[in-house]
PDB file of C-alpha atoms in Angstrom:
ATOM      1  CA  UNK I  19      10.023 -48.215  15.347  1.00 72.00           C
ATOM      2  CA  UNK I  20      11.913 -50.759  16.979  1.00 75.00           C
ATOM      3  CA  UNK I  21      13.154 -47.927  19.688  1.00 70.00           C
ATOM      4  CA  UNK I  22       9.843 -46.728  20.471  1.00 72.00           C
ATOM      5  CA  UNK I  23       8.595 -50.606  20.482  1.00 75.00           C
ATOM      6  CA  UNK I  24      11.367 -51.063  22.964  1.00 71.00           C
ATOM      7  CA  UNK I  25      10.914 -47.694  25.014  1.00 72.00           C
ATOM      8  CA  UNK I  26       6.902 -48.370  25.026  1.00 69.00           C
ATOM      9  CA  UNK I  27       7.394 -51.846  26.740  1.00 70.00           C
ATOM     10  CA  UNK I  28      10.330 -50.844  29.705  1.00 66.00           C
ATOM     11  CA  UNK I  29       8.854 -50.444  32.899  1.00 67.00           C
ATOM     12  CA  UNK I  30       8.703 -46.769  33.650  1.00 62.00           C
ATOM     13  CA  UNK I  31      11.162 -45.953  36.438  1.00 54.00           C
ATOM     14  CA  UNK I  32      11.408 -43.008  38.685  1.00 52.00           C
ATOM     15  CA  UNK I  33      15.125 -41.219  38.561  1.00 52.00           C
ATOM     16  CA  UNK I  34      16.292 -37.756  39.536  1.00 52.00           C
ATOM     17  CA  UNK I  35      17.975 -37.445  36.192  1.00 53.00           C
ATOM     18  CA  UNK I  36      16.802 -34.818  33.889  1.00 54.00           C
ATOM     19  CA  UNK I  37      16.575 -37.284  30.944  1.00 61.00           C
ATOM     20  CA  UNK I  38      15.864 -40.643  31.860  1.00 66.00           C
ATOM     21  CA  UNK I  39      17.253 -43.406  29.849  1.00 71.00           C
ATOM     22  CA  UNK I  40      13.366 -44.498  28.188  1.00 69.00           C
ATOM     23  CA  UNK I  41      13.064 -40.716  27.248  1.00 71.00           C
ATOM     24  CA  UNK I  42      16.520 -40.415  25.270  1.00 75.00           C
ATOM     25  CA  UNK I  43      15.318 -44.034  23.937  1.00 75.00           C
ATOM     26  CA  UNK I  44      12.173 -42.641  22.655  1.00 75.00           C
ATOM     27  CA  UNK I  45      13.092 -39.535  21.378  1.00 77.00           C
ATOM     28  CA  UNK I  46      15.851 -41.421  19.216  1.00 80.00           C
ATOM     29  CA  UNK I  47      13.177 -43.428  18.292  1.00 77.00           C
ATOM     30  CA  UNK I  48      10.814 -40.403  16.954  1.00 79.00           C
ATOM     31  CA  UNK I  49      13.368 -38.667  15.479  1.00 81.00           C
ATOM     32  CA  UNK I  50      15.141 -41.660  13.311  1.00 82.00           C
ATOM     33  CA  UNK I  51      11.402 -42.599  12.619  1.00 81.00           C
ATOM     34  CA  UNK I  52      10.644 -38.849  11.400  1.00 82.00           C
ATOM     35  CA  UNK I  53      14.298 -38.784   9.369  1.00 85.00           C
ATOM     36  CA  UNK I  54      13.344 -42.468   7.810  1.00 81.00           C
ATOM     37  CA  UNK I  55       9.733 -41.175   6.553  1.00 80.00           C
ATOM     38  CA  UNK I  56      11.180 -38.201   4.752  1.00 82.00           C
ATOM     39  CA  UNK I  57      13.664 -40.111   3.049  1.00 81.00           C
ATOM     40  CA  UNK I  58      11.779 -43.204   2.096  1.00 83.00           C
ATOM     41  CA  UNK I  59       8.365 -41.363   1.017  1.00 80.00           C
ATOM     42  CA  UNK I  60       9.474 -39.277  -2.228  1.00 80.00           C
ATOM     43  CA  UNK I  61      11.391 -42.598  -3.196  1.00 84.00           C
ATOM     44  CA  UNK I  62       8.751 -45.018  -3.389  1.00 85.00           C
ATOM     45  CA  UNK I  63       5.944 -43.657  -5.779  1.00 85.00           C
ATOM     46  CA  UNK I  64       9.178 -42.900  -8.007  1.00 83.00           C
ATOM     47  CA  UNK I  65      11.188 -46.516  -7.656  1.00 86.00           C
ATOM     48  CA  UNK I  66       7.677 -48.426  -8.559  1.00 86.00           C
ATOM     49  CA  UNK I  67       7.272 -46.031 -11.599  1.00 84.00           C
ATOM     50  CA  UNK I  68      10.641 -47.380 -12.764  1.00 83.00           C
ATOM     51  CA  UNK I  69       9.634 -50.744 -13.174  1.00 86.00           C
ATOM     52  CA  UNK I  70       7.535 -50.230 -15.802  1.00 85.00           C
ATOM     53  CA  UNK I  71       7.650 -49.540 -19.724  1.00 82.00           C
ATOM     54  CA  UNK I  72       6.111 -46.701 -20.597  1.00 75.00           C
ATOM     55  CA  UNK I  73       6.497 -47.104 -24.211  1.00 76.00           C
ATOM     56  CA  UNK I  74       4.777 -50.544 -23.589  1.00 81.00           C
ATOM     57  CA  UNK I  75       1.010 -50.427 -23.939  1.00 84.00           C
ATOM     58  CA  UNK I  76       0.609 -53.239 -21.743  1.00 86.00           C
ATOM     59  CA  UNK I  77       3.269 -52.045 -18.826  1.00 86.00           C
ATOM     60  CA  UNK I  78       1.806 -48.486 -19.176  1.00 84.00           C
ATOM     61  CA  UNK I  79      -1.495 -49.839 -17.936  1.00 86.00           C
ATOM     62  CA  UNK I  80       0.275 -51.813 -15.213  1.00 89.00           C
ATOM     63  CA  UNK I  81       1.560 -48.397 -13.956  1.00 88.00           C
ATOM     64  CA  UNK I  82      -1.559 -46.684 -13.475  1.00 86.00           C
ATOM     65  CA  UNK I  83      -2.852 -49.663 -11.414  1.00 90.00           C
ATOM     66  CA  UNK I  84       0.230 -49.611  -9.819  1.00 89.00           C
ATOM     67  CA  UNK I  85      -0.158 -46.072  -8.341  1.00 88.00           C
ATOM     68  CA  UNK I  86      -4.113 -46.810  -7.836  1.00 90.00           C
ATOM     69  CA  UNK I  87      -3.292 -49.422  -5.580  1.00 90.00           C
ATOM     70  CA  UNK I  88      -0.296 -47.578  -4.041  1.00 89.00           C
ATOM     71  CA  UNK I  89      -2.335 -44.545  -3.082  1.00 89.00           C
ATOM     72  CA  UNK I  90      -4.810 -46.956  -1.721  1.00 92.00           C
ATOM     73  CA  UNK I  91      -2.410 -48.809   0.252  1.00 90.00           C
ATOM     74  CA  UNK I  92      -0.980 -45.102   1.525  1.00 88.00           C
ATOM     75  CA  UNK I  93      -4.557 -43.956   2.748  1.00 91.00           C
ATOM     76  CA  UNK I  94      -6.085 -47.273   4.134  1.00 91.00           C
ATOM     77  CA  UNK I  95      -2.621 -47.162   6.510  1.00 88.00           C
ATOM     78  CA  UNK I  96      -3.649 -43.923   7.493  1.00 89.00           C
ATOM     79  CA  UNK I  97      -7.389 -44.980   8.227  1.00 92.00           C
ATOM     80  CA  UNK I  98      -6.033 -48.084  10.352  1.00 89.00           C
ATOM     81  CA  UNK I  99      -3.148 -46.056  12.362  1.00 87.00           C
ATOM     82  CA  UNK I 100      -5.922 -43.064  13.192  1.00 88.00           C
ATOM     83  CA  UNK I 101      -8.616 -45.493  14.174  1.00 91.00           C
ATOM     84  CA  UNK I 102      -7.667 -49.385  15.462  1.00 89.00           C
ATOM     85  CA  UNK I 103      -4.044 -48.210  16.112  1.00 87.00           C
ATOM     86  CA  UNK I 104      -5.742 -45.613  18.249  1.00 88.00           C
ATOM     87  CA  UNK I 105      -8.363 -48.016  20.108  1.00 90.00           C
ATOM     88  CA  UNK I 106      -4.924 -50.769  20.875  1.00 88.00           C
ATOM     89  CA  UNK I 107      -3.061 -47.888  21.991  1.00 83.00           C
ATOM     90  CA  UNK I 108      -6.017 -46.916  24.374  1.00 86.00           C
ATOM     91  CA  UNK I 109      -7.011 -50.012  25.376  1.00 88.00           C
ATOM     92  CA  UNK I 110      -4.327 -52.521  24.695  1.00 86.00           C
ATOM     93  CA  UNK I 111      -0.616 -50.243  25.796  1.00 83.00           C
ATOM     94  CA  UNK I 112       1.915 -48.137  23.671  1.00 82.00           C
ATOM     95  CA  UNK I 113       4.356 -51.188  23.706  1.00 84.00           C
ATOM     96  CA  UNK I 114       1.577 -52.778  21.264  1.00 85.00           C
ATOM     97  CA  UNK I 115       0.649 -50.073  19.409  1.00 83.00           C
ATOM     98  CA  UNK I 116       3.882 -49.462  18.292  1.00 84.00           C
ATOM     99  CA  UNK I 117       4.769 -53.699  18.106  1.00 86.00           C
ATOM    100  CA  UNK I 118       2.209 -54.092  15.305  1.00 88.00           C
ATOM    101  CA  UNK I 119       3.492 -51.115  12.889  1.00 86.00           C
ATOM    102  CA  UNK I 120       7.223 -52.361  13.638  1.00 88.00           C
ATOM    103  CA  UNK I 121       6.267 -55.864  11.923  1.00 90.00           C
ATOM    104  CA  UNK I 122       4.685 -54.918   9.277  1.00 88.00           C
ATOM    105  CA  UNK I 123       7.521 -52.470   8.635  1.00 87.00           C
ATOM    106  CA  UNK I 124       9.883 -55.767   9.061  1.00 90.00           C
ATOM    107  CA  UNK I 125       7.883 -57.933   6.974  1.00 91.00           C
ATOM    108  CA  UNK I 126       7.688 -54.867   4.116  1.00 88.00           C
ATOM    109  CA  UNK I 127      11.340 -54.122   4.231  1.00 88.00           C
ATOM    110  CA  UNK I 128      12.116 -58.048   3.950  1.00 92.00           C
ATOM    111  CA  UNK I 129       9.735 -58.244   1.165  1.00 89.00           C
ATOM    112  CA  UNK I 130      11.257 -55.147  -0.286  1.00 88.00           C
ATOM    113  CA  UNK I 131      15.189 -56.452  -0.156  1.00 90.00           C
ATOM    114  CA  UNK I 132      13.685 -60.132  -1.646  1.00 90.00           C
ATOM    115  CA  UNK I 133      13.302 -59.013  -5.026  1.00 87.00           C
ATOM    116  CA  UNK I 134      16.397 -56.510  -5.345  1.00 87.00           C
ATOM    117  CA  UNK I 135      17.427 -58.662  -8.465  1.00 88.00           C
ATOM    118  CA  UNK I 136      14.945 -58.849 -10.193  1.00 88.00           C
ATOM    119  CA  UNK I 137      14.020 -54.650  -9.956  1.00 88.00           C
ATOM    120  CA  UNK I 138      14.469 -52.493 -13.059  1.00 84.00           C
ATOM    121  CA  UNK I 139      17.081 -49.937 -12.120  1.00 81.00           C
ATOM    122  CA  UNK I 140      17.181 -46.835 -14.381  1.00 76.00           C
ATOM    123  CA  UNK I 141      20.684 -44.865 -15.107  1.00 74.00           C
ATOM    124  CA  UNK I 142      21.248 -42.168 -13.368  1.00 72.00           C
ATOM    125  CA  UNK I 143      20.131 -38.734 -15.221  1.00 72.00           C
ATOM    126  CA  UNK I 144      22.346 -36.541 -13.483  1.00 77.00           C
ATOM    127  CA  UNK I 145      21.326 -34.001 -10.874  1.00 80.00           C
ATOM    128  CA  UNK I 146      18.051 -32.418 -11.394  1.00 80.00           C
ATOM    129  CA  UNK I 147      18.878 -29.396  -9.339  1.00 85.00           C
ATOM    130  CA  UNK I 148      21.492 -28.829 -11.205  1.00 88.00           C
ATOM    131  CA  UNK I 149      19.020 -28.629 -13.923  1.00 88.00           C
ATOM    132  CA  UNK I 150      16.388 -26.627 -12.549  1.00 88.00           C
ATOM    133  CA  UNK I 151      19.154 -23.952 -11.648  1.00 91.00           C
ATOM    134  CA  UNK I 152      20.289 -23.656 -14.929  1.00 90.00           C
ATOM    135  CA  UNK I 153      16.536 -23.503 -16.560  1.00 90.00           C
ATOM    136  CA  UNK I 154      16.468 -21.008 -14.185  1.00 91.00           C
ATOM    137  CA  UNK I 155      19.298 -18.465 -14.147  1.00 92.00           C
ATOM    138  CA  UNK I 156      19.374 -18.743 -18.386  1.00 89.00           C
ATOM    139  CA  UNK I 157      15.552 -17.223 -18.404  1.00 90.00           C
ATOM    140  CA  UNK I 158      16.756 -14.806 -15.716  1.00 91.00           C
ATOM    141  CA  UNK I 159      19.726 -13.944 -18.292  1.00 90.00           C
ATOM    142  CA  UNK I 160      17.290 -14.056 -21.403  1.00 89.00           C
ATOM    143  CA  UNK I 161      14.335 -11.757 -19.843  1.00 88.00           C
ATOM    144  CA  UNK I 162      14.873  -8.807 -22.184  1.00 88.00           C
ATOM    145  CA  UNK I 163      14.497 -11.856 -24.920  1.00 86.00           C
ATOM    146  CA  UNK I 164      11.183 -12.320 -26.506  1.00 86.00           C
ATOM    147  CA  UNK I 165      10.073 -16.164 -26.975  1.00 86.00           C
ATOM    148  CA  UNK I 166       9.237 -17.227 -30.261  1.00 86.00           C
ATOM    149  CA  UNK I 167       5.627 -18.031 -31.126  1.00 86.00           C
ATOM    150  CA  UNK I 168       6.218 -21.210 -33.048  1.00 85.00           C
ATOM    151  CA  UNK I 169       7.364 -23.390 -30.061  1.00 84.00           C
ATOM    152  CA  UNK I 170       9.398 -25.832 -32.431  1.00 86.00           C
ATOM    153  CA  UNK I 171      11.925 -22.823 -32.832  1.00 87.00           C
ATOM    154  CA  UNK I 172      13.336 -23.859 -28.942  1.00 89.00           C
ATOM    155  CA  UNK I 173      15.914 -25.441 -28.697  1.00 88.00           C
ATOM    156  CA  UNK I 174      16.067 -29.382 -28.512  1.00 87.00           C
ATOM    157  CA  UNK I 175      18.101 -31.756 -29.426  1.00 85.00           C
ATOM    158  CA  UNK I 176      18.139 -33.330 -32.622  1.00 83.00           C
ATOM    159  CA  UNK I 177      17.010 -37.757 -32.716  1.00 78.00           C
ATOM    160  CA  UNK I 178      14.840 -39.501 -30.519  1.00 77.00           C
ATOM    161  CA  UNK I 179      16.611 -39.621 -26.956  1.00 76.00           C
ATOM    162  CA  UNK I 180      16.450 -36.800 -24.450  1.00 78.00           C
ATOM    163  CA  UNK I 181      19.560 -34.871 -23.130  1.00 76.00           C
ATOM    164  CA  UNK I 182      19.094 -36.341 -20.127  1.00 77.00           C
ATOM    165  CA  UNK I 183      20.457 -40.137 -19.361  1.00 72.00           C
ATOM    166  CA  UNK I 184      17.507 -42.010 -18.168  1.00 66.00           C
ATOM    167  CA  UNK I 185      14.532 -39.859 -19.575  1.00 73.00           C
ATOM    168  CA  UNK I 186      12.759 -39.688 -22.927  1.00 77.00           C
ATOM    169  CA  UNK I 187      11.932 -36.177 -24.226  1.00 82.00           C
ATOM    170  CA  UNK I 188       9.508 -33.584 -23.014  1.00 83.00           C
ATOM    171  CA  UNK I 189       6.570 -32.065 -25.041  1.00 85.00           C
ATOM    172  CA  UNK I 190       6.545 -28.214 -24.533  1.00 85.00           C
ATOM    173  CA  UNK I 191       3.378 -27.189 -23.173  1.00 86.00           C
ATOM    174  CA  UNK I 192       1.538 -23.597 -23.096  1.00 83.00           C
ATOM    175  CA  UNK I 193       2.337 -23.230 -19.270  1.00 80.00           C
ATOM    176  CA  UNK I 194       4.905 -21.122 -17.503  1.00 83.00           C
ATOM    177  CA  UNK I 195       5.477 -19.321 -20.786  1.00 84.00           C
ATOM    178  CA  UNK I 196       8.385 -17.448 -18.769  1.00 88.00           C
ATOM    179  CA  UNK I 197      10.407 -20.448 -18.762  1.00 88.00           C
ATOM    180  CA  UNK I 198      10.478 -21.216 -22.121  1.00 89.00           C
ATOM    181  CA  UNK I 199      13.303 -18.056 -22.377  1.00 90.00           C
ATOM    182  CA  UNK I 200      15.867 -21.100 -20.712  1.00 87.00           C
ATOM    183  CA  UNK I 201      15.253 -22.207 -24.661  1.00 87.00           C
ATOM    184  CA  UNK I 202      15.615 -19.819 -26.721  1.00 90.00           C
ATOM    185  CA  UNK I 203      18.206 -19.572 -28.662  1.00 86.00           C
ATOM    186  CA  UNK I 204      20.374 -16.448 -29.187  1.00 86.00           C
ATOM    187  CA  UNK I 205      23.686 -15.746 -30.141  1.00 81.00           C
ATOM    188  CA  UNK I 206      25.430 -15.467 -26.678  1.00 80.00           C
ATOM    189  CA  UNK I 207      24.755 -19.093 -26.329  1.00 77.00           C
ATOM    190  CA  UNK I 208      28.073 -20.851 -26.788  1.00 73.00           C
ATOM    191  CA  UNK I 209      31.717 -20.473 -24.966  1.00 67.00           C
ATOM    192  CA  UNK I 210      34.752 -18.778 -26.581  1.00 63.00           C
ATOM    193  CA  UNK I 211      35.191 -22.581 -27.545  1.00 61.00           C
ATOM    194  CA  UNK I 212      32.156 -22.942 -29.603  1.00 66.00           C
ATOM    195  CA  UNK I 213      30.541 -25.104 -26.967  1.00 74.00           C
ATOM    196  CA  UNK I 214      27.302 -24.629 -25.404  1.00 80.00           C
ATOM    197  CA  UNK I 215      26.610 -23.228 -22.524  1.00 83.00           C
ATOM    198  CA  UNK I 216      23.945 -25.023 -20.488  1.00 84.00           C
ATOM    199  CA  UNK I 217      23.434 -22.113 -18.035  1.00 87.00           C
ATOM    200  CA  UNK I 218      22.375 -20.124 -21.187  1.00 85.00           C
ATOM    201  CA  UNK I 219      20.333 -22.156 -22.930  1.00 88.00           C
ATOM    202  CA  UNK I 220      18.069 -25.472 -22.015  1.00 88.00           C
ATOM    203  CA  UNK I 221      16.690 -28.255 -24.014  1.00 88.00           C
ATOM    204  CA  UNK I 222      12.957 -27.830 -23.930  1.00 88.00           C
ATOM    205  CA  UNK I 223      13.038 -31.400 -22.227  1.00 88.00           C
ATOM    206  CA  UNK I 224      14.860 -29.522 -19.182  1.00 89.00           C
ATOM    207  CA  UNK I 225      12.096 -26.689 -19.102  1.00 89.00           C
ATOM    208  CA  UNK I 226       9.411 -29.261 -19.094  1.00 88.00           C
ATOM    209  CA  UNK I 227      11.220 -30.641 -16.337  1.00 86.00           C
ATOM    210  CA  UNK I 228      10.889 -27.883 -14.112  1.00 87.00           C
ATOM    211  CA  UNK I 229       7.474 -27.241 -15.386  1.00 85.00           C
ATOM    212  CA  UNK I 230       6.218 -30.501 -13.778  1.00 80.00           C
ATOM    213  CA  UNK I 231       7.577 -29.319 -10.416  1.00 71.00           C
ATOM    214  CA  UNK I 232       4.725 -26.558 -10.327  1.00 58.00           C
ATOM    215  CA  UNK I 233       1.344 -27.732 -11.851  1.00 49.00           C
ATOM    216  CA  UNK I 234      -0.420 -25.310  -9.148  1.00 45.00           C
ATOM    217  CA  UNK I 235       1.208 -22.172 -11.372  1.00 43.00           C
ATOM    218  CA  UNK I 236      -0.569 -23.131 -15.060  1.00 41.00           C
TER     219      UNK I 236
END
């Protein structure tokens, strides 16, 4: 933002070369903006979450405001940048129209790196592709399998954490019956060492997992 901010304000210049130096400025400028926005946006809704409890009654509640007010926050910046942004833009120059969005975007990031010490930050669970490929090749491997009607017959680890570092356990839910193959268990399970093999067979947990990715398909 501070590129285009920058880019917006030079005086524009006439020069024979193909790209001037104010376009390569500004098309830096779009592009890192673009790149930041697609790494930052799946990361905030998800870092907030973190911070709260969900086995706490209290904190629970605290979470659903939080993503009320988030999702408010999200949309009301969209109703300012496609209607008063628009009118300074217009009216005012690009040089302020892009100044205003570049200090609150200084003022949020300082905010942001304030309070790094006092943030909850959850252990890593692993990677969750990794996971999703192996809920998905061990139904691929178990569709001549039928799944069992009693869902408590799936596999799932015994005690009150989850598999996964990080996460509690998953109910399994009637959706996306398909998947639930991923945890079923069979006798072609295991290694020639007795040990499971995860790209056989899932923890229900992991096929909820994947479940959640596609709420359009139940």
């Amino acid at each position: 933002m501070a590129l285009l901010t920058l880019s917006a304000a030079a005086p524009e210049s006439i020069s024979s070369v193909a790209i001037s130096p104010q376009d390569a400025l500004s098309s830096v400028g779009l592009y890192m903006a673009a790149l930041g926005l697609g790494g930052i946006w799946p990361c905030v809704p998800t870092f907030g979450a973190d911070q709260f409890d969900d086995t706490n009654v209290a904190e629970k509640t605290q979470k659903e405001l939080y993503y009320n007010w988030y999702y408010f926050a999200v949309n009301g910046g969209f109703f300012f940048a496609s209607t008063i942004m628009v009118w300074i833009q217009d009216n005012c120059g690009w040089a302020l129209g892009f100044g205003i969005p570049t200090v609150f975007l200084a003022v949020g990031i300082a905010g942001f790196l304030s309070c790094t010490r006092v943030y909850r930050y959850q252990k890593p669970g692993g990677s969750a592709l990794t996971r999703t490929c192996q809920v998905a090749i061990a139904a691929i491997r178990k569709l001549h399998v039928d799944v069992p009607v009693d869902s408590h017959l799936l596999y799932e680890i015994p005690g009150k954490e989850s598999a996964i570092e990080g996460s509690r356990k998953l109910m399994h839910t009637a959706g996306l019956t398909f998947l639930d193959r991923a945890a079923t268990v069979t006798t072609c399970d295991k290694t020639s060492g007795n040990l499971l093999n995860h790209w056989r067979l899932c923890t229900v947990t992991q096929v909820e997992e994947l479940k959640t990715h596609n709420p359009k398909l139940y």
